[in-house]
């Protein structure tokens, strides 16, 4: 009963702090110039909007972790490294750092987390029989750093619509928390619920039409926190399910990121260069509008989360059914009526922008009718 109450308190504390801190972050954003100005066709908002909401998510999650987590050196490491990654995001919001600098700083934060005992050592144990303990440790190091940096950027890259990154992260953290709870990993459960509370407190201000954005500070912190805190139970029971659950829960943003990298490589563009080829952009271009697009992507994330939960319980057939349903919807999202395969080649930008403007006008009329 004590543990059950503690879990609820962890969630509600993070929620309350984020809910109170979000309006404050909006005022701070105006004073420090952390405003997102719509200066290209890729942005969906029409007027300057504060993008310092990550402060609320950071404060809610971190304070809850500090107040209610049993002392664990790994949690301390995540809090310290997470603070650095959050500051990195703030600097990027204000000064637009080069991609190489951000990647290097993210890697250093991942190394810091690893040094505190956060590691994904399930696959590395396979290498112990091949090259011994030293070789296995090296593999664990590189696999963990790649895992953390990849998931950190995955959440950052889907932060393109009102409420999308926050809501998807909330669903992912909630599913991981449930899996951890039914398997008795209460440390992971409490940590994930702190993230859930932080995102839920922020979402009322971020859902369409958004009054504020989380910025890179918030998206990088969320991705980093989920990728590291989900590994707290890996030492206790590093099974295949422990590795697959976070991957399946975050399958949508992971796929979107992989698809974006492939698309940019084919078009000979920098991997970190922003474009309008993400899943949410494709749905917006079809005229769905922000709210419908975000809710549809929430649904896909929820289906994948259920699939992850079923795998953790050994229900592989049921999990495959959910996975197939999600895959069908993703196929529909990335193709159109004229093509059976997604179009990866570059398009005529001028014509695309004109078409986008027409779609936005139609979507705006449709939203006004719905509202």
mmCIF file of C-alpha atoms in Angstrom:
data_model
loop_
_atom_site.group_PDB
_atom_site.id
_atom_site.type_symbol
_atom_site.label_atom_id
_atom_site.label_comp_id
_atom_site.label_asym_id
_atom_site.label_seq_id
_atom_site.Cartn_x
_atom_site.Cartn_y
_atom_site.Cartn_z
ATOM 1 C CA UNK A 1 0.000 0.000 0.000
ATOM 2 C CA UNK A 2 2.869 2.366 0.816
ATOM 3 C CA UNK A 3 4.501 1.754 -2.566
ATOM 4 C CA UNK A 4 1.197 2.203 -4.403
ATOM 5 C CA UNK A 5 0.638 5.558 -2.656
ATOM 6 C CA UNK A 6 4.207 6.623 -3.356
ATOM 7 C CA UNK A 7 3.745 5.997 -7.065
ATOM 8 C CA UNK A 8 0.613 8.148 -7.189
ATOM 9 C CA UNK A 9 2.280 10.920 -5.208
ATOM 10 C CA UNK A 10 5.260 10.865 -7.577
ATOM 11 C CA UNK A 11 2.968 11.355 -10.568
ATOM 12 C CA UNK A 12 0.769 14.019 -8.960
ATOM 13 C CA UNK A 13 3.739 16.012 -7.651
ATOM 14 C CA UNK A 14 5.305 16.220 -11.094
ATOM 15 C CA UNK A 15 1.918 17.111 -12.594
ATOM 16 C CA UNK A 16 1.231 19.919 -10.106
ATOM 17 C CA UNK A 17 4.686 21.452 -10.452
ATOM 18 C CA UNK A 18 4.576 21.367 -14.270
ATOM 19 C CA UNK A 19 1.049 22.801 -14.306
ATOM 20 C CA UNK A 20 2.124 25.762 -12.165
ATOM 21 C CA UNK A 21 5.520 26.225 -13.819
ATOM 22 C CA UNK A 22 4.271 26.328 -17.427
ATOM 23 C CA UNK A 23 2.649 29.803 -17.233
ATOM 24 C CA UNK A 24 5.801 31.012 -15.469
ATOM 25 C CA UNK A 25 7.957 29.596 -18.267
ATOM 26 C CA UNK A 26 5.936 31.574 -20.799
ATOM 27 C CA UNK A 27 6.751 34.816 -19.009
ATOM 28 C CA UNK A 28 10.434 33.877 -18.750
ATOM 29 C CA UNK A 29 10.494 33.054 -22.490
ATOM 30 C CA UNK A 30 9.397 36.571 -23.391
ATOM 31 C CA UNK A 31 12.061 38.144 -21.175
ATOM 32 C CA UNK A 32 14.985 36.039 -22.462
ATOM 33 C CA UNK A 33 13.874 36.012 -26.094
ATOM 34 C CA UNK A 34 13.060 32.297 -26.274
ATOM 35 C CA UNK A 35 10.325 32.805 -28.865
ATOM 36 C CA UNK A 36 9.559 30.632 -31.865
ATOM 37 C CA UNK A 37 8.985 32.945 -34.823
ATOM 38 C CA UNK A 38 7.226 31.329 -37.834
ATOM 39 C CA UNK A 39 9.802 32.148 -40.494
ATOM 40 C CA UNK A 40 9.356 29.192 -42.866
ATOM 41 C CA UNK A 41 6.664 26.948 -44.303
ATOM 42 C CA UNK A 42 7.616 24.038 -42.057
ATOM 43 C CA UNK A 43 6.226 25.739 -38.948
ATOM 44 C CA UNK A 44 2.528 25.355 -38.225
ATOM 45 C CA UNK A 45 1.921 28.392 -35.995
ATOM 46 C CA UNK A 46 1.251 31.864 -37.345
ATOM 47 C CA UNK A 47 2.569 34.121 -34.593
ATOM 48 C CA UNK A 48 5.598 34.201 -32.247
ATOM 49 C CA UNK A 49 5.104 31.631 -29.491
ATOM 50 C CA UNK A 50 7.114 31.031 -26.288
ATOM 51 C CA UNK A 51 9.308 27.925 -26.522
ATOM 52 C CA UNK A 52 10.562 27.611 -22.982
ATOM 53 C CA UNK A 53 7.940 25.159 -21.725
ATOM 54 C CA UNK A 54 10.591 22.511 -21.253
ATOM 55 C CA UNK A 55 11.380 24.273 -17.989
ATOM 56 C CA UNK A 56 8.062 23.070 -16.561
ATOM 57 C CA UNK A 57 8.631 19.472 -17.675
ATOM 58 C CA UNK A 58 12.168 19.541 -16.318
ATOM 59 C CA UNK A 59 11.163 20.981 -12.945
ATOM 60 C CA UNK A 60 8.173 18.699 -12.471
ATOM 61 C CA UNK A 61 10.030 15.518 -13.412
ATOM 62 C CA UNK A 62 13.281 16.317 -11.625
ATOM 63 C CA UNK A 63 11.755 17.546 -8.359
ATOM 64 C CA UNK A 64 9.536 14.464 -8.238
ATOM 65 C CA UNK A 65 12.555 12.218 -8.800
ATOM 66 C CA UNK A 66 14.524 13.936 -6.054
ATOM 67 C CA UNK A 67 11.641 13.964 -3.557
ATOM 68 C CA UNK A 68 10.223 10.470 -3.898
ATOM 69 C CA UNK A 69 12.856 8.165 -5.365
ATOM 70 C CA UNK A 70 14.730 5.771 -3.100
ATOM 71 C CA UNK A 71 18.363 6.842 -3.191
ATOM 72 C CA UNK A 72 19.990 5.203 -6.184
ATOM 73 C CA UNK A 73 23.273 6.395 -7.668
ATOM 74 C CA UNK A 74 21.943 5.709 -11.158
ATOM 75 C CA UNK A 75 19.003 8.066 -10.599
ATOM 76 C CA UNK A 76 21.406 10.702 -9.323
ATOM 77 C CA UNK A 77 23.427 10.260 -12.503
ATOM 78 C CA UNK A 78 20.349 10.662 -14.696
ATOM 79 C CA UNK A 79 19.340 13.834 -12.840
ATOM 80 C CA UNK A 80 22.809 15.356 -13.266
ATOM 81 C CA UNK A 81 23.206 14.323 -16.907
ATOM 82 C CA UNK A 82 19.575 15.266 -17.608
ATOM 83 C CA UNK A 83 20.253 18.755 -16.278
ATOM 84 C CA UNK A 84 23.163 19.113 -18.687
ATOM 85 C CA UNK A 85 21.058 17.898 -21.623
ATOM 86 C CA UNK A 86 18.309 20.351 -20.662
ATOM 87 C CA UNK A 87 20.779 23.254 -20.543
ATOM 88 C CA UNK A 88 22.112 22.132 -23.927
ATOM 89 C CA UNK A 89 18.590 22.370 -25.330
ATOM 90 C CA UNK A 90 18.109 25.863 -23.897
ATOM 91 C CA UNK A 91 21.355 27.041 -25.482
ATOM 92 C CA UNK A 92 20.267 25.521 -28.785
ATOM 93 C CA UNK A 93 16.892 27.293 -28.550
ATOM 94 C CA UNK A 94 18.609 30.631 -28.008
ATOM 95 C CA UNK A 95 21.639 30.351 -30.287
ATOM 96 C CA UNK A 96 20.868 27.522 -32.770
ATOM 97 C CA UNK A 97 23.926 25.326 -32.195
ATOM 98 C CA UNK A 98 25.570 23.394 -35.070
ATOM 99 C CA UNK A 99 24.427 19.777 -35.378
ATOM 100 C CA UNK A 100 27.916 18.402 -34.689
ATOM 101 C CA UNK A 101 28.202 20.366 -31.449
ATOM 102 C CA UNK A 102 24.812 19.110 -30.255
ATOM 103 C CA UNK A 103 25.668 15.522 -31.130
ATOM 104 C CA UNK A 104 28.978 15.709 -29.276
ATOM 105 C CA UNK A 105 27.349 17.257 -26.195
ATOM 106 C CA UNK A 106 24.592 14.624 -26.230
ATOM 107 C CA UNK A 107 27.206 11.877 -26.451
ATOM 108 C CA UNK A 108 29.051 13.315 -23.453
ATOM 109 C CA UNK A 109 25.806 13.360 -21.439
ATOM 110 C CA UNK A 110 25.216 9.720 -22.428
ATOM 111 C CA UNK A 111 28.738 8.845 -21.291
ATOM 112 C CA UNK A 112 28.045 10.606 -18.006
ATOM 113 C CA UNK A 113 24.898 8.523 -17.483
ATOM 114 C CA UNK A 114 26.857 5.356 -18.295
ATOM 115 C CA UNK A 115 29.497 6.251 -15.727
ATOM 116 C CA UNK A 116 26.753 6.274 -13.062
ATOM 117 C CA UNK A 117 25.680 2.729 -13.947
ATOM 118 C CA UNK A 118 23.037 3.325 -16.634
ATOM 119 C CA UNK A 119 23.722 0.673 -19.236
ATOM 120 C CA UNK A 120 22.042 -1.517 -21.813
ATOM 121 C CA UNK A 121 24.049 -4.694 -21.336
ATOM 122 C CA UNK A 122 21.648 -7.333 -22.658
ATOM 123 C CA UNK A 123 23.271 -7.582 -26.099
ATOM 124 C CA UNK A 124 26.759 -6.995 -24.746
ATOM 125 C CA UNK A 125 26.569 -10.181 -22.675
ATOM 126 C CA UNK A 126 26.503 -12.133 -25.925
ATOM 127 C CA UNK A 127 29.937 -10.729 -26.739
ATOM 128 C CA UNK A 128 31.418 -11.857 -23.427
ATOM 129 C CA UNK A 129 31.778 -15.394 -24.744
ATOM 130 C CA UNK A 130 33.499 -14.056 -27.855
ATOM 131 C CA UNK A 131 36.055 -11.585 -26.536
ATOM 132 C CA UNK A 132 35.923 -11.809 -22.766
ATOM 133 C CA UNK A 133 34.830 -9.371 -20.087
ATOM 134 C CA UNK A 134 36.788 -6.384 -21.422
ATOM 135 C CA UNK A 135 35.338 -6.742 -24.898
ATOM 136 C CA UNK A 136 31.857 -7.100 -23.416
ATOM 137 C CA UNK A 137 32.314 -3.905 -21.373
ATOM 138 C CA UNK A 138 33.383 -2.004 -24.486
ATOM 139 C CA UNK A 139 30.327 -3.258 -26.354
ATOM 140 C CA UNK A 140 28.056 -2.274 -23.451
ATOM 141 C CA UNK A 141 29.535 1.228 -23.487
ATOM 142 C CA UNK A 142 28.987 1.874 -27.182
ATOM 143 C CA UNK A 143 25.554 0.226 -27.302
ATOM 144 C CA UNK A 144 24.357 2.292 -24.326
ATOM 145 C CA UNK A 145 25.669 5.603 -25.695
ATOM 146 C CA UNK A 146 24.111 4.938 -29.110
ATOM 147 C CA UNK A 147 20.813 3.946 -27.471
ATOM 148 C CA UNK A 148 20.630 7.119 -25.352
ATOM 149 C CA UNK A 149 21.650 9.523 -28.131
ATOM 150 C CA UNK A 150 19.314 7.875 -30.645
ATOM 151 C CA UNK A 151 16.217 8.020 -28.415
ATOM 152 C CA UNK A 152 17.086 11.542 -27.261
ATOM 153 C CA UNK A 153 17.032 12.774 -30.854
ATOM 154 C CA UNK A 154 14.005 10.662 -31.714
ATOM 155 C CA UNK A 155 11.764 12.648 -29.378
ATOM 156 C CA UNK A 156 13.380 15.895 -30.519
ATOM 157 C CA UNK A 157 12.631 15.179 -34.189
ATOM 158 C CA UNK A 158 8.904 14.517 -33.686
ATOM 159 C CA UNK A 159 8.386 17.831 -31.893
ATOM 160 C CA UNK A 160 6.706 19.374 -34.916
ATOM 161 C CA UNK A 161 3.019 19.706 -33.991
ATOM 162 C CA UNK A 162 1.200 21.065 -30.965
ATOM 163 C CA UNK A 163 1.225 18.426 -28.245
ATOM 164 C CA UNK A 164 2.809 15.675 -30.356
ATOM 165 C CA UNK A 165 6.145 15.183 -28.582
ATOM 166 C CA UNK A 166 4.690 15.692 -25.094
ATOM 167 C CA UNK A 167 1.734 13.376 -25.676
ATOM 168 C CA UNK A 168 3.777 10.644 -27.366
ATOM 169 C CA UNK A 169 6.369 10.776 -24.575
ATOM 170 C CA UNK A 170 3.572 10.593 -21.999
ATOM 171 C CA UNK A 171 2.095 7.486 -23.646
ATOM 172 C CA UNK A 172 5.520 5.861 -23.903
ATOM 173 C CA UNK A 173 6.403 6.579 -20.268
ATOM 174 C CA UNK A 174 3.001 5.355 -19.066
ATOM 175 C CA UNK A 175 3.352 2.056 -20.943
ATOM 176 C CA UNK A 176 6.891 1.499 -19.652
ATOM 177 C CA UNK A 177 5.671 2.314 -16.132
ATOM 178 C CA UNK A 178 2.914 -0.290 -16.411
ATOM 179 C CA UNK A 179 5.302 -2.964 -17.685
ATOM 180 C CA UNK A 180 7.741 -2.163 -14.878
ATOM 181 C CA UNK A 181 4.949 -2.273 -12.288
ATOM 182 C CA UNK A 182 3.591 -5.686 -13.251
ATOM 183 C CA UNK A 183 7.140 -7.062 -13.139
ATOM 184 C CA UNK A 184 7.906 -5.572 -9.733
ATOM 185 C CA UNK A 185 10.410 -2.934 -10.918
ATOM 186 C CA UNK A 186 9.000 -0.100 -8.812
ATOM 187 C CA UNK A 187 12.016 2.168 -9.246
ATOM 188 C CA UNK A 188 11.418 2.303 -12.998
ATOM 189 C CA UNK A 189 7.680 2.711 -12.406
ATOM 190 C CA UNK A 190 8.121 5.752 -10.148
ATOM 191 C CA UNK A 191 10.627 7.319 -12.539
ATOM 192 C CA UNK A 192 8.348 6.880 -15.543
ATOM 193 C CA UNK A 193 5.339 8.231 -13.642
ATOM 194 C CA UNK A 194 7.349 11.355 -12.831
ATOM 195 C CA UNK A 195 7.786 11.856 -16.585
ATOM 196 C CA UNK A 196 4.069 11.199 -17.133
ATOM 197 C CA UNK A 197 3.180 13.836 -14.541
ATOM 198 C CA UNK A 198 5.574 16.386 -16.037
ATOM 199 C CA UNK A 199 4.156 15.982 -19.530
ATOM 200 C CA UNK A 200 0.519 15.964 -18.393
ATOM 201 C CA UNK A 201 1.035 19.222 -16.503
ATOM 202 C CA UNK A 202 2.483 20.814 -19.625
ATOM 203 C CA UNK A 203 0.042 19.424 -22.217
ATOM 204 C CA UNK A 204 -2.962 21.703 -21.436
ATOM 205 C CA UNK A 205 -0.849 24.660 -22.590
ATOM 206 C CA UNK A 206 0.754 22.822 -25.526
ATOM 207 C CA UNK A 207 -2.175 21.056 -27.167
ATOM 208 C CA UNK A 208 -3.555 22.728 -30.292
ATOM 209 C CA UNK A 209 -3.809 25.663 -30.401
ATOM 210 C CA UNK A 210 -0.589 25.800 -28.376
ATOM 211 C CA UNK A 211 0.104 28.699 -26.060
ATOM 212 C CA UNK A 212 3.707 27.548 -25.592
ATOM 213 C CA UNK A 213 6.226 25.036 -26.954
ATOM 214 C CA UNK A 214 8.633 22.868 -24.989
ATOM 215 C CA UNK A 215 11.612 23.818 -27.180
ATOM 216 C CA UNK A 216 14.703 21.693 -27.626
ATOM 217 C CA UNK A 217 15.318 21.902 -23.884
ATOM 218 C CA UNK A 218 12.102 19.997 -23.210
ATOM 219 C CA UNK A 219 12.271 17.518 -26.097
ATOM 220 C CA UNK A 220 15.913 16.592 -25.490
ATOM 221 C CA UNK A 221 15.254 16.200 -21.765
ATOM 222 C CA UNK A 222 12.240 13.962 -22.388
ATOM 223 C CA UNK A 223 14.076 11.730 -24.833
ATOM 224 C CA UNK A 224 17.101 11.499 -22.570
ATOM 225 C CA UNK A 225 15.018 10.752 -19.475
ATOM 226 C CA UNK A 226 12.979 8.009 -21.117
ATOM 227 C CA UNK A 227 16.039 6.368 -22.677
ATOM 228 C CA UNK A 228 18.019 6.339 -19.416
ATOM 229 C CA UNK A 229 15.379 5.775 -16.741
ATOM 230 C CA UNK A 230 13.883 2.873 -18.689
ATOM 231 C CA UNK A 231 17.218 1.085 -18.192
ATOM 232 C CA UNK A 232 17.060 1.183 -14.396
ATOM 233 C CA UNK A 233 15.581 -2.308 -14.404
ATOM 234 C CA UNK A 234 17.941 -3.789 -16.987
ATOM 235 C CA UNK A 235 20.546 -4.817 -14.425
ATOM 236 C CA UNK A 236 17.902 -6.598 -12.399
ATOM 237 C CA UNK A 237 16.504 -8.538 -15.325
ATOM 238 C CA UNK A 238 18.077 -7.928 -18.722
ATOM 239 C CA UNK A 239 15.741 -10.000 -20.849
ATOM 240 C CA UNK A 240 14.786 -9.572 -24.481
ATOM 241 C CA UNK A 241 11.484 -8.035 -23.334
ATOM 242 C CA UNK A 242 13.356 -5.402 -21.308
ATOM 243 C CA UNK A 243 15.077 -4.307 -24.513
ATOM 244 C CA UNK A 244 12.028 -4.548 -26.794
ATOM 245 C CA UNK A 245 9.528 -2.687 -24.596
ATOM 246 C CA UNK A 246 11.044 0.824 -24.960
ATOM 247 C CA UNK A 247 11.661 0.196 -28.673
ATOM 248 C CA UNK A 248 8.060 -0.872 -29.309
ATOM 249 C CA UNK A 249 6.570 1.899 -27.180
ATOM 250 C CA UNK A 250 8.592 4.486 -29.105
ATOM 251 C CA UNK A 251 8.234 2.651 -32.437
ATOM 252 C CA UNK A 252 6.414 5.536 -34.126
ATOM 253 C CA UNK A 253 9.031 8.247 -33.467
ATOM 254 C CA UNK A 254 11.839 5.703 -34.055
ATOM 255 C CA UNK A 255 10.398 4.792 -37.447
ATOM 256 C CA UNK A 256 9.825 8.461 -38.303
ATOM 257 C CA UNK A 257 13.439 9.261 -37.420
ATOM 258 C CA UNK A 258 14.818 6.336 -39.453
ATOM 259 C CA UNK A 259 12.592 7.284 -42.386
ATOM 260 C CA UNK A 260 13.773 10.906 -42.158
ATOM 261 C CA UNK A 261 17.438 9.840 -42.188
ATOM 262 C CA UNK A 262 16.865 7.605 -45.226
ATOM 263 C CA UNK A 263 14.966 10.356 -47.025
ATOM 264 C CA UNK A 264 17.710 12.919 -46.448
ATOM 265 C CA UNK A 265 20.478 10.540 -47.480
ATOM 266 C CA UNK A 266 18.682 9.765 -50.751
ATOM 267 C CA UNK A 267 18.221 13.484 -51.415
ATOM 268 C CA UNK A 268 21.853 14.209 -50.468
ATOM 269 C CA UNK A 269 20.874 16.510 -47.612
ATOM 270 C CA UNK A 270 22.346 16.798 -44.094
ATOM 271 C CA UNK A 271 20.813 14.236 -41.732
ATOM 272 C CA UNK A 272 20.035 16.891 -39.098
ATOM 273 C CA UNK A 273 18.435 19.315 -41.586
ATOM 274 C CA UNK A 274 14.739 19.914 -40.902
ATOM 275 C CA UNK A 275 12.201 19.200 -43.633
ATOM 276 C CA UNK A 276 8.489 18.609 -44.190
ATOM 277 C CA UNK A 277 8.639 14.871 -44.762
ATOM 278 C CA UNK A 278 7.787 13.613 -41.262
ATOM 279 C CA UNK A 279 4.668 11.543 -40.697
ATOM 280 C CA UNK A 280 2.876 14.433 -39.021
ATOM 281 C CA UNK A 281 3.680 16.728 -41.952
ATOM 282 C CA UNK A 282 2.308 14.163 -44.410
ATOM 283 C CA UNK A 283 -0.932 13.924 -42.444
ATOM 284 C CA UNK A 284 -1.174 17.706 -42.240
ATOM 285 C CA UNK A 285 -0.617 17.974 -46.001
ATOM 286 C CA UNK A 286 -3.588 15.648 -46.514
ATOM 287 C CA UNK A 287 -5.780 18.277 -44.858
ATOM 288 C CA UNK A 288 -6.470 16.596 -41.514
ATOM 289 C CA UNK A 289 -5.497 19.551 -39.323
ATOM 290 C CA UNK A 290 -3.292 19.568 -36.250
ATOM 291 C CA UNK A 291 -5.700 18.125 -33.710
ATOM 292 C CA UNK A 292 -6.769 15.163 -35.844
ATOM 293 C CA UNK A 293 -3.195 14.470 -36.885
ATOM 294 C CA UNK A 294 -1.903 14.493 -33.321
ATOM 295 C CA UNK A 295 -4.774 12.368 -32.015
ATOM 296 C CA UNK A 296 -4.227 9.861 -34.815
ATOM 297 C CA UNK A 297 -0.532 9.579 -33.952
ATOM 298 C CA UNK A 298 -1.450 9.228 -30.265
ATOM 299 C CA UNK A 299 -3.573 6.250 -31.281
ATOM 300 C CA UNK A 300 -0.691 4.591 -33.150
ATOM 301 C CA UNK A 301 1.608 5.138 -30.173
ATOM 302 C CA UNK A 302 -1.025 3.645 -27.881
ATOM 303 C CA UNK A 303 -1.366 0.548 -30.076
ATOM 304 C CA UNK A 304 2.391 0.042 -30.043
ATOM 305 C CA UNK A 305 2.397 0.544 -26.286
ATOM 306 C CA UNK A 306 -0.184 -2.220 -25.895
ATOM 307 C CA UNK A 307 1.947 -4.422 -28.134
ATOM 308 C CA UNK A 308 4.936 -3.803 -25.834
ATOM 309 C CA UNK A 309 2.882 -4.655 -22.740
ATOM 310 C CA UNK A 310 1.688 -7.909 -24.313
ATOM 311 C CA UNK A 311 5.229 -8.938 -25.250
ATOM 312 C CA UNK A 312 6.385 -8.311 -21.683
ATOM 313 C CA UNK A 313 3.688 -10.751 -20.541
ATOM 314 C CA UNK A 314 4.582 -13.373 -23.119
ATOM 315 C CA UNK A 315 1.512 -12.753 -25.300
ATOM 316 C CA UNK A 316 3.440 -12.771 -28.574
ATOM 317 C CA UNK A 317 0.542 -13.586 -30.927
ATOM 318 C CA UNK A 318 -1.608 -10.791 -29.516
ATOM 319 C CA UNK A 319 1.338 -8.431 -29.664
ATOM 320 C CA UNK A 320 1.930 -9.254 -33.318
ATOM 321 C CA UNK A 321 -1.710 -8.449 -34.062
ATOM 322 C CA UNK A 322 -1.338 -4.955 -32.585
ATOM 323 C CA UNK A 323 1.952 -4.459 -34.408
ATOM 324 C CA UNK A 324 0.386 -5.370 -37.769
ATOM 325 C CA UNK A 325 -2.493 -2.927 -37.208
ATOM 326 C CA UNK A 326 -0.023 -0.124 -36.416
ATOM 327 C CA UNK A 327 2.130 -1.048 -39.429
ATOM 328 C CA UNK A 328 -0.889 -0.844 -41.746
ATOM 329 C CA UNK A 329 -1.721 2.648 -40.516
ATOM 330 C CA UNK A 330 1.892 3.781 -40.891
ATOM 331 C CA UNK A 331 1.891 2.427 -44.457
ATOM 332 C CA UNK A 332 -1.210 4.495 -45.194
ATOM 333 C CA UNK A 333 0.441 7.582 -43.703
ATOM 334 C CA UNK A 334 3.639 7.402 -45.776
ATOM 335 C CA UNK A 335 2.042 6.560 -49.137
ATOM 336 C CA UNK A 336 -0.669 8.082 -51.273
ATOM 337 C CA UNK A 337 -3.345 6.801 -53.627
ATOM 338 C CA UNK A 338 -1.035 6.913 -56.649
ATOM 339 C CA UNK A 339 2.012 5.208 -55.143
ATOM 340 C CA UNK A 340 2.322 1.850 -53.408
ATOM 341 C CA UNK A 341 5.704 2.916 -52.017
ATOM 342 C CA UNK A 342 6.626 6.138 -50.176
ATOM 343 C CA UNK A 343 8.095 8.901 -52.292
ATOM 344 C CA UNK A 344 11.599 9.590 -51.035
ATOM 345 C CA UNK A 345 12.971 11.749 -53.815
ATOM 346 C CA UNK A 346 13.066 15.525 -53.582
ATOM 347 C CA UNK A 347 10.004 17.413 -54.839
ATOM 348 C CA UNK A 348 9.488 20.805 -56.409
ATOM 349 C CA UNK A 349 9.668 23.020 -53.323
ATOM 350 C CA UNK A 350 7.815 25.965 -54.852
ATOM 351 C CA UNK A 351 4.868 23.824 -55.909
ATOM 352 C CA UNK A 352 4.922 21.997 -52.551
ATOM 353 C CA UNK A 353 4.706 25.289 -50.651
ATOM 354 C CA UNK A 354 1.775 26.490 -52.757
ATOM 355 C CA UNK A 355 -0.031 23.208 -52.194
ATOM 356 C CA UNK A 356 0.773 23.411 -48.483
ATOM 357 C CA UNK A 357 -0.722 26.901 -48.234
ATOM 358 C CA UNK A 358 -3.915 25.699 -49.913
ATOM 359 C CA UNK A 359 -4.129 22.704 -47.543
ATOM 360 C CA UNK A 360 -3.586 24.895 -44.487
ATOM 361 C CA UNK A 361 -6.442 27.185 -45.555
ATOM 362 C CA UNK A 362 -8.761 24.220 -46.041
ATOM 363 C CA UNK A 363 -7.679 22.694 -42.716
ATOM 364 C CA UNK A 364 -8.226 26.009 -40.935
ATOM 365 C CA UNK A 365 -11.770 26.245 -42.265
ATOM 366 C CA UNK A 366 -12.470 22.650 -41.229
ATOM 367 C CA UNK A 367 -11.123 23.257 -37.693
ATOM 368 C CA UNK A 368 -13.264 26.358 -37.276
ATOM 369 C CA UNK A 369 -16.330 24.349 -38.240
ATOM 370 C CA UNK A 370 -15.408 21.597 -35.738
ATOM 371 C CA UNK A 371 -14.730 24.092 -32.957
#
